[in-house]
Amino acid sequence: MTDTPFNQAYQRCLQLLARREYSQLELRQKLTQQSVEAAVIDDCLARLQQENYQSDRRFADMLCHTRVNQRYGSQKIRYELKQKGIENSLINATLAEYQTMWLDNARQLISRKASGAEVKKIFTDFTLKHKITRFLVGKGYDYDTIHLAFESLQDDDK
């Protein structure tokens, strides 16, 4: 193999992808930082996708799985996937696979934040409930999910 710009870019991408998944946009940005021509980048990314070394679908699944395990909500994950250049249709499909986990994760976070005896206090102490709500919004949960999580914890408490 000769040391053409295409081969250099291709090898660089393979090195990056050997460590972790990257979105197409991330690889494009990394190659652009190295002053690789746009035509070479396009050819390189097309070949990587054709040979299944790079897949935005696989990247979205990996990122979503990781963030769900870190107890992030759908809004924050959606924003991060958009920042990485993933298409809306792929984002929606990926997040739909984890739809059942948002409520459980929110409940776990509420229980962790209001540990022990304070769990009962959530329903009477507006300040504590507001503090936990702000925390959950920061983690990327929407208000509907937060409300359902509080309701289900209150129902369990009765």
GROMACS .gro file of C-alpha atoms in nm:
model
  158
    1MET     CA    1   0.000   0.000   0.000
    2THR     CA    2   0.126   0.342  -0.088
    3ASP     CA    3   0.108   0.637   0.146
    4THR     CA    4  -0.169   0.823  -0.036
    5PRO     CA    5  -0.383   1.076   0.153
    6PHE     CA    6  -0.674   0.831   0.129
    7ASN     CA    7  -0.475   0.547   0.285
    8GLN     CA    8  -0.346   0.772   0.563
    9ALA     CA    9  -0.698   0.894   0.643
   10TYR     CA   10  -0.838   0.541   0.624
   11GLN     CA   11  -0.570   0.403   0.858
   12ARG     CA   12  -0.626   0.690   1.103
   13CYS     CA   13  -0.999   0.614   1.111
   14LEU     CA   14  -0.933   0.244   1.167
   15GLN     CA   15  -0.705   0.331   1.460
   16LEU     CA   16  -0.976   0.549   1.612
   17LEU     CA   17  -1.252   0.294   1.555
   18ALA     CA   18  -1.040   0.019   1.712
   19ARG     CA   19  -1.074   0.199   2.046
   20ARG     CA   20  -1.444   0.290   2.041
   21GLU     CA   21  -1.737   0.371   1.814
   22TYR     CA   22  -1.745   0.712   1.645
   23SER     CA   23  -2.023   0.884   1.457
   24GLN     CA   24  -1.963   0.985   1.098
   25LEU     CA   25  -1.956   1.351   1.203
   26GLU     CA   26  -1.692   1.288   1.469
   27LEU     CA   27  -1.466   1.110   1.220
   28ARG     CA   28  -1.520   1.388   0.966
   29GLN     CA   29  -1.420   1.648   1.227
   30LYS     CA   30  -1.108   1.455   1.326
   31LEU     CA   31  -0.995   1.420   0.965
   32THR     CA   32  -1.072   1.786   0.894
   33GLN     CA   33  -0.852   1.885   1.189
   34GLN     CA   34  -0.570   1.695   1.020
   35SER     CA   35  -0.623   1.900   0.700
   36VAL     CA   36  -0.751   1.609   0.494
   37GLU     CA   37  -0.936   1.716   0.177
   38ALA     CA   38  -1.316   1.692   0.177
   39ALA     CA   39  -1.325   1.453  -0.121
   40VAL     CA   40  -1.081   1.216   0.051
   41ILE     CA   41  -1.286   1.232   0.372
   42ASP     CA   42  -1.607   1.149   0.182
   43ASP     CA   43  -1.442   0.851   0.009
   44CYS     CA   44  -1.288   0.729   0.334
   45LEU     CA   45  -1.614   0.748   0.530
   46ALA     CA   46  -1.806   0.578   0.249
   47ARG     CA   47  -1.559   0.289   0.248
   48LEU     CA   48  -1.570   0.256   0.627
   49GLN     CA   49  -1.949   0.234   0.617
   50GLN     CA   50  -1.946  -0.005   0.322
   51GLU     CA   51  -1.710  -0.240   0.510
   52ASN     CA   52  -1.920  -0.195   0.827
   53TYR     CA   53  -1.633  -0.051   1.031
   54GLN     CA   54  -1.838   0.261   1.102
   55SER     CA   55  -2.210   0.273   1.166
   56ASP     CA   56  -2.413   0.561   1.305
   57ARG     CA   57  -2.674   0.306   1.416
   58ARG     CA   58  -2.417   0.113   1.618
   59PHE     CA   59  -2.276   0.437   1.759
   60ALA     CA   60  -2.623   0.558   1.866
   61ASP     CA   61  -2.698   0.222   2.032
   62MET     CA   62  -2.367   0.228   2.219
   63LEU     CA   63  -2.405   0.586   2.339
   64CYS     CA   64  -2.768   0.539   2.441
   65HIS     CA   65  -2.691   0.216   2.628
   66THR     CA   66  -2.405   0.383   2.815
   67ARG     CA   67  -2.606   0.691   2.910
   68VAL     CA   68  -2.911   0.490   3.020
   69ASN     CA   69  -2.685   0.288   3.250
   70GLN     CA   70  -2.557   0.619   3.389
   71ARG     CA   71  -2.924   0.708   3.460
   72TYR     CA   72  -2.949   0.992   3.208
   73GLY     CA   73  -3.291   1.083   3.073
   74SER     CA   74  -3.413   1.080   2.715
   75GLN     CA   75  -3.383   1.457   2.663
   76LYS     CA   76  -3.015   1.469   2.752
   77ILE     CA   77  -2.936   1.161   2.543
   78ARG     CA   78  -3.132   1.305   2.248
   79TYR     CA   79  -2.934   1.630   2.271
   80GLU     CA   80  -2.602   1.446   2.286
   81LEU     CA   81  -2.688   1.230   1.984
   82LYS     CA   82  -2.786   1.542   1.787
   83GLN     CA   83  -2.453   1.701   1.880
   84LYS     CA   84  -2.277   1.393   1.742
   85GLY     CA   85  -2.456   1.432   1.408
   86ILE     CA   86  -2.707   1.147   1.435
   87GLU     CA   87  -3.026   1.185   1.229
   88ASN     CA   88  -3.357   1.245   1.410
   89SER     CA   89  -3.517   0.927   1.274
   90LEU     CA   90  -3.228   0.719   1.408
   91ILE     CA   91  -3.240   0.902   1.742
   92ASN     CA   92  -3.612   0.833   1.777
   93ALA     CA   93  -3.570   0.466   1.688
   94THR     CA   94  -3.281   0.422   1.932
   95LEU     CA   95  -3.455   0.599   2.222
   96ALA     CA   96  -3.774   0.400   2.160
   97GLU     CA   97  -3.584   0.081   2.247
   98TYR     CA   98  -3.522   0.218   2.598
   99GLN     CA   99  -3.870   0.366   2.654
  100THR     CA  100  -3.953   0.135   2.943
  101MET     CA  101  -3.641   0.227   3.141
  102TRP     CA  102  -3.695   0.604   3.191
  103LEU     CA  103  -3.952   0.569   3.469
  104ASP     CA  104  -3.754   0.304   3.657
  105ASN     CA  105  -3.435   0.508   3.634
  106ALA     CA  106  -3.613   0.823   3.755
  107ARG     CA  107  -3.759   0.631   4.049
  108GLN     CA  108  -3.414   0.499   4.142
  109LEU     CA  109  -3.264   0.847   4.127
  110ILE     CA  110  -3.542   0.990   4.345
  111SER     CA  111  -3.493   0.713   4.601
  112ARG     CA  112  -3.119   0.769   4.602
  113LYS     CA  113  -3.152   1.147   4.640
  114ALA     CA  114  -3.409   1.115   4.918
  115SER     CA  115  -3.244   0.838   5.111
  116GLY     CA  116  -3.407   0.647   5.391
  117ALA     CA  117  -3.658   0.838   5.602
  118GLU     CA  118  -3.661   1.132   5.361
  119VAL     CA  119  -3.852   0.935   5.097
  120LYS     CA  120  -4.174   0.997   5.289
  121LYS     CA  121  -4.075   1.361   5.334
  122ILE     CA  122  -4.075   1.417   4.956
  123PHE     CA  123  -4.453   1.424   4.948
  124THR     CA  124  -4.486   1.688   5.219
  125ASP     CA  125  -4.170   1.896   5.176
  126PHE     CA  126  -4.205   2.111   4.865
  127THR     CA  127  -3.842   2.233   4.884
  128LEU     CA  128  -3.702   1.879   4.879
  129LYS     CA  129  -3.934   1.774   4.598
  130HIS     CA  130  -3.835   2.083   4.397
  131LYS     CA  131  -3.465   2.013   4.456
  132ILE     CA  132  -3.501   1.655   4.332
  133THR     CA  133  -3.708   1.771   4.033
  134ARG     CA  134  -3.434   2.016   3.933
  135PHE     CA  135  -3.178   1.737   3.964
  136LEU     CA  136  -3.383   1.507   3.739
  137VAL     CA  137  -3.438   1.781   3.480
  138GLY     CA  138  -3.061   1.832   3.478
  139LYS     CA  139  -3.018   1.460   3.413
  140GLY     CA  140  -3.244   1.491   3.108
  141TYR     CA  141  -3.582   1.369   3.231
  142ASP     CA  142  -3.900   1.540   3.111
  143TYR     CA  143  -4.158   1.667   3.357
  144ASP     CA  144  -4.412   1.397   3.267
  145THR     CA  145  -4.169   1.119   3.357
  146ILE     CA  146  -4.068   1.298   3.677
  147HIS     CA  147  -4.432   1.342   3.777
  148LEU     CA  148  -4.508   0.975   3.707
  149ALA     CA  149  -4.203   0.867   3.908
  150PHE     CA  150  -4.313   1.073   4.209
  151GLU     CA  151  -4.669   0.938   4.179
  152SER     CA  152  -4.555   0.577   4.158
  153LEU     CA  153  -4.330   0.621   4.462
  154GLN     CA  154  -4.619   0.775   4.652
  155ASP     CA  155  -4.845   0.484   4.553
  156ASP     CA  156  -4.579   0.237   4.670
  157ASP     CA  157  -4.554   0.423   5.000
  158LYS     CA  158  -4.925   0.382   5.077
   0.00000   0.00000   0.00000
